[in-house]
């Protein structure tokens, strides 16, 4: 059985949670590999409707070991709250494991995320203010506190002492806000530790054993390729890699062990936060998509920017991920439109280009070149085979497949587990 990475191939919110929930039916392990509680995965299954931020979407299947990998930054309060909510609704979380190498979001990360955004003024990134960026910055600066640090309260206190001194200097001298108390932060994290320690493991051994046994393993992404700090619309990006390469690093798996890289695309585009988005619609079509699809952030409730599918960006993310297959989600949202546009190229300063520019100032000047296709104006939510889709919907999918140069494995036509059409097998 293979190791499959499920990756956001646009700007996040593509519906990865549903895809992981579906695949987890056959999997033995799901590993979340990047991001933090900036992510929000909506899952609708026989247990009900859930919004997960940190816990892998495989949690509903008790036979699946769910791992929060080393590449994730964890806010312990959020994680415990999520576990409690699941437990209250009868979902078992004893099969949840946390990498001892995963970094923790600390109170100063939350404060600094907000203060830094305020300081950026009109150039704010539009972060989720969950402390994710500052936590990853500390990881790189070697100032992080990791889940494994909760195992030794005394050592934790020593490590925190110098870090809090430094953070307090920034909080008080740069931003003029109140200093944090070492005692309070230490006591709070020791409390979190009491509940989390039973879940903390050297998870790369578990992962290696699963791969050697031939278990099906899913690496669950957060955010999307166009938010990658290297390849996304920098600096309007997140701080950890949502790419296939990031999946290997954030789970603790050698790249040679990855069998499939599955890119999840919405049938149109959305983006939340700042930064260029060439196909954004500021008209009633954009509004219609937003309302039909309820495009409001799972984490922040912010209205998402909506636009036509951008296959320049889609082909780019397919390439940098080395996708073996694609999932197209939310095709049903387009059911009512009389005609559809697909962005097939850009016009930059009067010249046609077919690549995604590295510079956001160039990307912001790109005007989309569209191809127009007929709509199908038929309800697709009960359709379960590709052949049953209206001809115009099939043509839309086939054209997207051609433009992104990657086979479409699955098409989703609603939030439910069963609302999916297999076009070509993933395996
Ligand atoms: P941060 O990850 O909270 O620092 O936010 C950085 C950028 O990534 C902002 O534009 C956020 O809106 C965006 N972002 C972060 N997480 C998600 C997500 O799960 N879905 C969509 N956008 C996200």
mmCIF file of C-alpha atoms and ligand atoms in Angstrom, residues 11-14 16 36-41 113 125-134 222-224 227 235-240 271-275 299-300 302 304, ligand 1:
data_model
loop_
_atom_site.group_PDB
_atom_site.id
_atom_site.type_symbol
_atom_site.label_atom_id
_atom_site.label_comp_id
_atom_site.label_asym_id
_atom_site.label_seq_id
_atom_site.Cartn_x
_atom_site.Cartn_y
_atom_site.Cartn_z
ATOM 1 C CA UNK A 11 -4.001 29.232 -1.815
ATOM 2 C CA UNK A 12 -5.403 26.793 0.742
ATOM 3 C CA UNK A 13 -9.004 25.893 1.612
ATOM 4 C CA UNK A 14 -9.230 23.505 -1.350
ATOM 5 C CA UNK A 16 -8.131 18.653 1.685
ATOM 6 C CA UNK A 36 -0.570 25.135 12.713
ATOM 7 C CA UNK A 37 -4.067 26.119 13.785
ATOM 8 C CA UNK A 38 -4.060 28.702 10.991
ATOM 9 C CA UNK A 39 -5.516 25.802 9.002
ATOM 10 C CA UNK A 40 -9.177 24.870 9.175
ATOM 11 C CA UNK A 41 -10.310 21.565 7.736
ATOM 12 C CA UNK A 113 1.718 37.951 15.377
ATOM 13 C CA UNK A 125 -0.013 40.062 5.286
ATOM 14 C CA UNK A 126 -3.457 39.295 6.636
ATOM 15 C CA UNK A 127 -2.161 36.461 8.824
ATOM 16 C CA UNK A 128 -4.589 34.402 10.856
ATOM 17 C CA UNK A 129 -2.929 35.875 14.003
ATOM 18 C CA UNK A 130 -2.555 32.411 15.485
ATOM 19 C CA UNK A 131 1.164 32.933 16.213
ATOM 20 C CA UNK A 132 2.206 30.590 13.416
ATOM 21 C CA UNK A 133 4.703 32.893 11.657
ATOM 22 C CA UNK A 134 6.502 33.927 14.875
ATOM 23 C CA UNK A 222 -2.343 22.410 5.310
ATOM 24 C CA UNK A 223 -2.562 25.659 3.313
ATOM 25 C CA UNK A 224 -1.567 25.469 -0.367
ATOM 26 C CA UNK A 227 1.357 30.131 0.151
ATOM 27 C CA UNK A 235 5.999 37.791 1.418
ATOM 28 C CA UNK A 236 2.240 37.178 1.299
ATOM 29 C CA UNK A 237 2.724 33.556 2.265
ATOM 30 C CA UNK A 238 2.580 31.335 5.284
ATOM 31 C CA UNK A 239 5.750 30.183 7.084
ATOM 32 C CA UNK A 240 6.005 26.423 6.472
ATOM 33 C CA UNK A 271 -7.618 33.359 -1.452
ATOM 34 C CA UNK A 272 -7.827 34.816 2.038
ATOM 35 C CA UNK A 273 -5.495 37.557 3.252
ATOM 36 C CA UNK A 274 -3.367 39.962 1.228
ATOM 37 C CA UNK A 275 -1.275 39.479 -1.911
ATOM 38 C CA UNK A 299 -10.398 29.693 11.174
ATOM 39 C CA UNK A 300 -11.018 33.440 11.026
ATOM 40 C CA UNK A 302 -13.006 36.250 6.906
ATOM 41 C CA UNK A 304 -12.506 34.684 0.942
HETATM 42 P P1 LIG B 1 -0.349 32.791 8.710
HETATM 43 O O1 LIG B 1 -0.086 31.412 8.181
HETATM 44 O O2 LIG B 1 -1.404 32.852 9.767
HETATM 45 O O3 LIG B 1 0.914 33.493 9.087
HETATM 46 O O4 LIG B 1 -0.959 33.663 7.494
HETATM 47 C C1 LIG B 1 -0.181 33.955 6.330
HETATM 48 C C2 LIG B 1 -1.055 33.941 5.078
HETATM 49 O O5 LIG B 1 -1.502 32.607 4.836
HETATM 50 C C3 LIG B 1 -2.336 34.778 5.182
HETATM 51 O O6 LIG B 1 -2.645 35.299 3.905
HETATM 52 C C4 LIG B 1 -3.391 33.771 5.601
HETATM 53 O O7 LIG B 1 -4.674 34.184 5.221
HETATM 54 C C5 LIG B 1 -2.926 32.568 4.790
HETATM 55 N N1 LIG B 1 -3.356 31.296 5.383
HETATM 56 C C6 LIG B 1 -2.837 30.674 6.452
HETATM 57 N N2 LIG B 1 -3.484 29.520 6.698
HETATM 58 C C7 LIG B 1 -4.404 29.399 5.737
HETATM 59 C C8 LIG B 1 -5.373 28.385 5.437
HETATM 60 O O8 LIG B 1 -5.493 27.346 6.088
HETATM 61 N N3 LIG B 1 -6.154 28.622 4.357
HETATM 62 C C9 LIG B 1 -6.025 29.733 3.584
HETATM 63 N N4 LIG B 1 -5.141 30.694 3.828
HETATM 64 C C10 LIG B 1 -4.330 30.525 4.891
#
